[in-house]
Amino acid sequence: KREKMNSRLPFERQDLEQAGPLALVYVHQNFEAYNLPSERAAQARIMGALSPLARSLGVQAVLKLHPNTPAARFRADLPPDVRVAGRWDELRGLRPVFLTIYSTAYYELAPVAPVLVYRAPTYSPQVYLDGDFQTFDVADLAGQVALLKDRATWAALVDRQRRSLEGMPA
């Protein structure tokens, strides 16, 4: 774990929990800058599934860009129903379910909203992140997000994440 947070989020859990529509928010990472082909391919799979999955579940789709990535780079390549957010404050008013591969933003996000961490045969999130967290792959993502549409289920996952980060049994 890091000694201090990367950034301070402009919202608290209660703001998100009481917000209106559920949104599927992929936390983009700048793998392109580091020549990481496996991570780039995994990110492309997730981003490719974002729009159809959100449409099928009746939720919003948002790509939260890495701070070192210009928004113009993605706008032309994404379906028009995927919103691009460059800053955390652009997510106000949404009740997010965050998706990540292994971003350390997990530590800021987990106490305030559900965070699903990507897993695959060559991705073991336990190598990068501490605690008890919920994982997903593209095949089971729809079922997990459908459950999180329920506010009580959404809140229960946030409680589990928070307890885990505090070192308490999840």
PDB file of C-alpha atoms in Angstrom:
ATOM      1  CA  LYS A   1       0.000   0.000   0.000  1.00  0.00           C
ATOM      2  CA  ARG A   2       1.077   3.555  -0.560  1.00  0.00           C
ATOM      3  CA  GLU A   3       1.910   5.840   2.339  1.00  0.00           C
ATOM      4  CA  LYS A   4      -0.382   8.554   0.985  1.00  0.00           C
ATOM      5  CA  MET A   5      -3.209   8.789  -1.516  1.00  0.00           C
ATOM      6  CA  ASN A   6      -2.609   9.711  -5.156  1.00  0.00           C
ATOM      7  CA  SER A   7      -5.427  12.213  -5.075  1.00  0.00           C
ATOM      8  CA  ARG A   8      -8.364  13.332  -3.016  1.00  0.00           C
ATOM      9  CA  LEU A   9     -11.690  12.389  -4.529  1.00  0.00           C
ATOM     10  CA  PRO A  10     -14.223  15.213  -4.883  1.00  0.00           C
ATOM     11  CA  PHE A  11     -17.056  13.065  -3.513  1.00  0.00           C
ATOM     12  CA  GLU A  12     -17.855  10.914  -0.505  1.00  0.00           C
ATOM     13  CA  ARG A  13     -19.581   7.561  -0.349  1.00  0.00           C
ATOM     14  CA  GLN A  14     -22.919   9.086   0.707  1.00  0.00           C
ATOM     15  CA  ASP A  15     -22.850  11.390  -2.334  1.00  0.00           C
ATOM     16  CA  LEU A  16     -22.423   8.418  -4.666  1.00  0.00           C
ATOM     17  CA  GLU A  17     -24.758   6.087  -2.797  1.00  0.00           C
ATOM     18  CA  GLN A  18     -27.632   8.573  -3.014  1.00  0.00           C
ATOM     19  CA  ALA A  19     -26.927   9.536  -6.623  1.00  0.00           C
ATOM     20  CA  GLY A  20     -29.268   8.722  -9.455  1.00  0.00           C
ATOM     21  CA  PRO A  21     -28.387   6.424 -12.305  1.00  0.00           C
ATOM     22  CA  LEU A  22     -25.946   3.556 -12.040  1.00  0.00           C
ATOM     23  CA  ALA A  23     -22.884   3.995 -14.217  1.00  0.00           C
ATOM     24  CA  LEU A  24     -20.270   1.498 -15.285  1.00  0.00           C
ATOM     25  CA  VAL A  25     -16.975   3.415 -15.058  1.00  0.00           C
ATOM     26  CA  TYR A  26     -13.798   1.924 -16.480  1.00  0.00           C
ATOM     27  CA  VAL A  27     -10.687   3.425 -14.843  1.00  0.00           C
ATOM     28  CA  HIS A  28      -8.314   3.725 -17.792  1.00  0.00           C
ATOM     29  CA  GLN A  29      -4.597   3.156 -17.325  1.00  0.00           C
ATOM     30  CA  ASN A  30      -1.902   4.492 -19.622  1.00  0.00           C
ATOM     31  CA  PHE A  31      -0.465   1.120 -20.620  1.00  0.00           C
ATOM     32  CA  GLU A  32       0.211   2.514 -24.100  1.00  0.00           C
ATOM     33  CA  ALA A  33       2.942   4.747 -22.679  1.00  0.00           C
ATOM     34  CA  TYR A  34       4.835   1.770 -21.266  1.00  0.00           C
ATOM     35  CA  ASN A  35       4.670  -0.724 -24.140  1.00  0.00           C
ATOM     36  CA  LEU A  36       2.600  -3.278 -22.212  1.00  0.00           C
ATOM     37  CA  PRO A  37       0.881  -5.321 -24.959  1.00  0.00           C
ATOM     38  CA  SER A  38      -0.937  -7.781 -22.681  1.00  0.00           C
ATOM     39  CA  GLU A  39      -2.365  -4.994 -20.531  1.00  0.00           C
ATOM     40  CA  ARG A  40      -3.293  -2.972 -23.622  1.00  0.00           C
ATOM     41  CA  ALA A  41      -5.142  -5.984 -25.050  1.00  0.00           C
ATOM     42  CA  ALA A  42      -7.010  -6.592 -21.768  1.00  0.00           C
ATOM     43  CA  GLN A  43      -7.927  -2.916 -21.580  1.00  0.00           C
ATOM     44  CA  ALA A  44      -9.176  -2.995 -25.178  1.00  0.00           C
ATOM     45  CA  ARG A  45     -11.390  -6.028 -24.369  1.00  0.00           C
ATOM     46  CA  ILE A  46     -12.912  -4.261 -21.377  1.00  0.00           C
ATOM     47  CA  MET A  47     -13.417  -0.983 -23.231  1.00  0.00           C
ATOM     48  CA  GLY A  48     -14.955  -2.876 -26.168  1.00  0.00           C
ATOM     49  CA  ALA A  49     -17.472  -4.527 -23.837  1.00  0.00           C
ATOM     50  CA  LEU A  50     -18.363  -1.311 -21.995  1.00  0.00           C
ATOM     51  CA  SER A  51     -20.960   0.129 -24.387  1.00  0.00           C
ATOM     52  CA  PRO A  52     -22.887  -3.073 -25.267  1.00  0.00           C
ATOM     53  CA  LEU A  53     -22.903  -4.146 -21.633  1.00  0.00           C
ATOM     54  CA  ALA A  54     -24.161  -0.772 -20.396  1.00  0.00           C
ATOM     55  CA  ARG A  55     -26.897  -0.729 -23.066  1.00  0.00           C
ATOM     56  CA  SER A  56     -28.045  -4.249 -22.197  1.00  0.00           C
ATOM     57  CA  LEU A  57     -28.284  -3.379 -18.491  1.00  0.00           C
ATOM     58  CA  GLY A  58     -29.774   0.075 -18.976  1.00  0.00           C
ATOM     59  CA  VAL A  59     -26.897   1.862 -17.238  1.00  0.00           C
ATOM     60  CA  GLN A  60     -24.503   4.579 -18.329  1.00  0.00           C
ATOM     61  CA  ALA A  61     -20.991   3.839 -19.597  1.00  0.00           C
ATOM     62  CA  VAL A  62     -18.076   6.098 -18.695  1.00  0.00           C
ATOM     63  CA  LEU A  63     -14.388   5.942 -19.496  1.00  0.00           C
ATOM     64  CA  LYS A  64     -12.442   7.713 -16.735  1.00  0.00           C
ATOM     65  CA  LEU A  65      -9.182   8.545 -18.426  1.00  0.00           C
ATOM     66  CA  HIS A  66      -5.785   8.276 -16.802  1.00  0.00           C
ATOM     67  CA  PRO A  67      -4.641  11.818 -15.936  1.00  0.00           C
ATOM     68  CA  ASN A  68      -1.737  11.603 -18.415  1.00  0.00           C
ATOM     69  CA  THR A  69      -3.983  10.698 -21.358  1.00  0.00           C
ATOM     70  CA  PRO A  70      -5.573  13.371 -23.566  1.00  0.00           C
ATOM     71  CA  ALA A  71      -9.335  12.903 -23.998  1.00  0.00           C
ATOM     72  CA  ALA A  72      -9.155  13.639 -27.723  1.00  0.00           C
ATOM     73  CA  ARG A  73      -7.241  10.400 -28.184  1.00  0.00           C
ATOM     74  CA  PHE A  74     -10.314   8.285 -27.397  1.00  0.00           C
ATOM     75  CA  ARG A  75     -13.363  10.319 -28.314  1.00  0.00           C
ATOM     76  CA  ALA A  76     -13.297   9.306 -31.987  1.00  0.00           C
ATOM     77  CA  ASP A  77     -12.786   5.610 -31.249  1.00  0.00           C
ATOM     78  CA  LEU A  78     -15.558   5.157 -28.702  1.00  0.00           C
ATOM     79  CA  PRO A  79     -19.267   4.673 -29.333  1.00  0.00           C
ATOM     80  CA  PRO A  80     -21.230   7.887 -28.796  1.00  0.00           C
ATOM     81  CA  ASP A  81     -22.949   6.432 -25.714  1.00  0.00           C
ATOM     82  CA  VAL A  82     -19.654   6.094 -23.820  1.00  0.00           C
ATOM     83  CA  ARG A  83     -18.948   9.272 -21.935  1.00  0.00           C
ATOM     84  CA  VAL A  84     -15.311  10.287 -21.458  1.00  0.00           C
ATOM     85  CA  ALA A  85     -14.369  11.826 -18.104  1.00  0.00           C
ATOM     86  CA  GLY A  86     -10.963  13.355 -17.595  1.00  0.00           C
ATOM     87  CA  ARG A  87     -11.500  14.281 -13.939  1.00  0.00           C
ATOM     88  CA  TRP A  88     -13.154  12.577 -10.973  1.00  0.00           C
ATOM     89  CA  ASP A  89     -15.524  15.494 -10.416  1.00  0.00           C
ATOM     90  CA  GLU A  90     -17.130  14.739 -13.790  1.00  0.00           C
ATOM     91  CA  LEU A  91     -18.673  11.647 -12.159  1.00  0.00           C
ATOM     92  CA  ARG A  92     -20.785  13.607  -9.692  1.00  0.00           C
ATOM     93  CA  GLY A  93     -24.446  12.699  -9.875  1.00  0.00           C
ATOM     94  CA  LEU A  94     -23.738   9.082 -10.846  1.00  0.00           C
ATOM     95  CA  ARG A  95     -23.778   5.937  -8.718  1.00  0.00           C
ATOM     96  CA  PRO A  96     -20.657   4.265 -10.113  1.00  0.00           C
ATOM     97  CA  VAL A  97     -19.424   0.737 -10.316  1.00  0.00           C
ATOM     98  CA  PHE A  98     -15.722   1.110 -11.056  1.00  0.00           C
ATOM     99  CA  LEU A  99     -13.803  -1.374 -13.190  1.00  0.00           C
ATOM    100  CA  THR A 100     -10.028  -1.575 -13.150  1.00  0.00           C
ATOM    101  CA  ILE A 101      -7.261  -3.885 -14.203  1.00  0.00           C
ATOM    102  CA  TYR A 102      -4.956  -3.070 -11.304  1.00  0.00           C
ATOM    103  CA  SER A 103      -4.963   0.669 -10.846  1.00  0.00           C
ATOM    104  CA  THR A 104      -3.837   1.895  -7.454  1.00  0.00           C
ATOM    105  CA  ALA A 105      -6.860   4.228  -7.645  1.00  0.00           C
ATOM    106  CA  TYR A 106      -8.517   1.174  -6.097  1.00  0.00           C
ATOM    107  CA  TYR A 107      -7.377   2.388  -2.673  1.00  0.00           C
ATOM    108  CA  GLU A 108      -9.161   5.735  -3.049  1.00  0.00           C
ATOM    109  CA  LEU A 109     -12.267   4.307  -4.742  1.00  0.00           C
ATOM    110  CA  ALA A 110     -12.962   1.182  -2.662  1.00  0.00           C
ATOM    111  CA  PRO A 111     -14.177   3.051   0.459  1.00  0.00           C
ATOM    112  CA  VAL A 112     -16.741   5.034  -1.577  1.00  0.00           C
ATOM    113  CA  ALA A 113     -18.066   2.756  -4.358  1.00  0.00           C
ATOM    114  CA  PRO A 114     -17.893  -0.816  -5.661  1.00  0.00           C
ATOM    115  CA  VAL A 115     -14.675  -1.610  -7.520  1.00  0.00           C
ATOM    116  CA  LEU A 116     -14.428  -4.741  -9.640  1.00  0.00           C
ATOM    117  CA  VAL A 117     -10.867  -5.837 -10.443  1.00  0.00           C
ATOM    118  CA  TYR A 118     -10.057  -7.658 -13.697  1.00  0.00           C
ATOM    119  CA  ARG A 119      -8.923 -11.263 -13.520  1.00  0.00           C
ATOM    120  CA  ALA A 120      -7.781 -13.627 -16.240  1.00  0.00           C
ATOM    121  CA  PRO A 121      -5.488 -16.653 -16.450  1.00  0.00           C
ATOM    122  CA  THR A 122      -2.477 -14.339 -16.642  1.00  0.00           C
ATOM    123  CA  TYR A 123      -3.882 -11.637 -14.314  1.00  0.00           C
ATOM    124  CA  SER A 124      -3.761 -12.272 -10.607  1.00  0.00           C
ATOM    125  CA  PRO A 125      -4.866  -9.052  -8.908  1.00  0.00           C
ATOM    126  CA  GLN A 126      -3.568 -10.257  -5.526  1.00  0.00           C
ATOM    127  CA  VAL A 127      -0.056  -9.595  -6.838  1.00  0.00           C
ATOM    128  CA  TYR A 128      -0.843  -5.874  -7.080  1.00  0.00           C
ATOM    129  CA  LEU A 129      -3.598  -5.109  -4.587  1.00  0.00           C
ATOM    130  CA  ASP A 130      -4.129  -5.877  -0.914  1.00  0.00           C
ATOM    131  CA  GLY A 131      -7.299  -7.013   0.751  1.00  0.00           C
ATOM    132  CA  ASP A 132     -10.469  -8.750  -0.239  1.00  0.00           C
ATOM    133  CA  PHE A 133     -11.844  -7.438  -3.515  1.00  0.00           C
ATOM    134  CA  GLN A 134     -14.352  -8.587  -6.082  1.00  0.00           C
ATOM    135  CA  THR A 135     -12.969  -9.661  -9.436  1.00  0.00           C
ATOM    136  CA  PHE A 136     -14.504  -9.871 -12.899  1.00  0.00           C
ATOM    137  CA  ASP A 137     -13.804 -11.082 -16.366  1.00  0.00           C
ATOM    138  CA  VAL A 138     -15.647  -9.881 -19.443  1.00  0.00           C
ATOM    139  CA  ALA A 139     -17.829 -13.025 -19.459  1.00  0.00           C
ATOM    140  CA  ASP A 140     -19.234 -12.608 -15.934  1.00  0.00           C
ATOM    141  CA  LEU A 141     -19.331  -8.811 -15.778  1.00  0.00           C
ATOM    142  CA  ALA A 142     -22.975  -8.405 -16.838  1.00  0.00           C
ATOM    143  CA  GLY A 143     -24.228 -10.626 -14.021  1.00  0.00           C
ATOM    144  CA  GLN A 144     -22.171  -8.831 -11.413  1.00  0.00           C
ATOM    145  CA  VAL A 145     -23.238  -5.353 -12.532  1.00  0.00           C
ATOM    146  CA  ALA A 146     -26.889  -6.449 -12.710  1.00  0.00           C
ATOM    147  CA  LEU A 147     -26.703  -7.390  -9.016  1.00  0.00           C
ATOM    148  CA  LEU A 148     -25.116  -4.042  -8.153  1.00  0.00           C
ATOM    149  CA  LYS A 149     -28.085  -2.161  -9.591  1.00  0.00           C
ATOM    150  CA  ASP A 150     -29.720  -2.993  -6.265  1.00  0.00           C
ATOM    151  CA  ARG A 151     -28.703  -0.227  -3.830  1.00  0.00           C
ATOM    152  CA  ALA A 152     -28.377  -2.603  -0.859  1.00  0.00           C
ATOM    153  CA  THR A 153     -26.041  -4.916  -2.814  1.00  0.00           C
ATOM    154  CA  TRP A 154     -24.042  -1.885  -4.012  1.00  0.00           C
ATOM    155  CA  ALA A 155     -23.674  -0.676  -0.393  1.00  0.00           C
ATOM    156  CA  ALA A 156     -22.804  -4.148   0.935  1.00  0.00           C
ATOM    157  CA  LEU A 157     -19.877  -4.456  -1.476  1.00  0.00           C
ATOM    158  CA  VAL A 158     -18.578  -1.023  -0.458  1.00  0.00           C
ATOM    159  CA  ASP A 159     -18.840  -2.066   3.211  1.00  0.00           C
ATOM    160  CA  ARG A 160     -16.896  -5.262   2.465  1.00  0.00           C
ATOM    161  CA  GLN A 161     -14.170  -3.338   0.626  1.00  0.00           C
ATOM    162  CA  ARG A 162     -13.868  -0.750   3.388  1.00  0.00           C
ATOM    163  CA  ARG A 163     -13.603  -3.399   6.118  1.00  0.00           C
ATOM    164  CA  SER A 164     -10.964  -5.235   4.136  1.00  0.00           C
ATOM    165  CA  LEU A 165      -8.879  -2.079   3.656  1.00  0.00           C
ATOM    166  CA  GLU A 166      -9.120  -1.389   7.392  1.00  0.00           C
ATOM    167  CA  GLY A 167      -7.790  -4.883   8.069  1.00  0.00           C
ATOM    168  CA  MET A 168     -11.084  -6.199   9.409  1.00  0.00           C
ATOM    169  CA  PRO A 169     -12.623  -9.461   8.182  1.00  0.00           C
ATOM    170  CA  ALA A 170     -14.684  -8.833   5.064  1.00  0.00           C
TER     171      ALA A 170
END
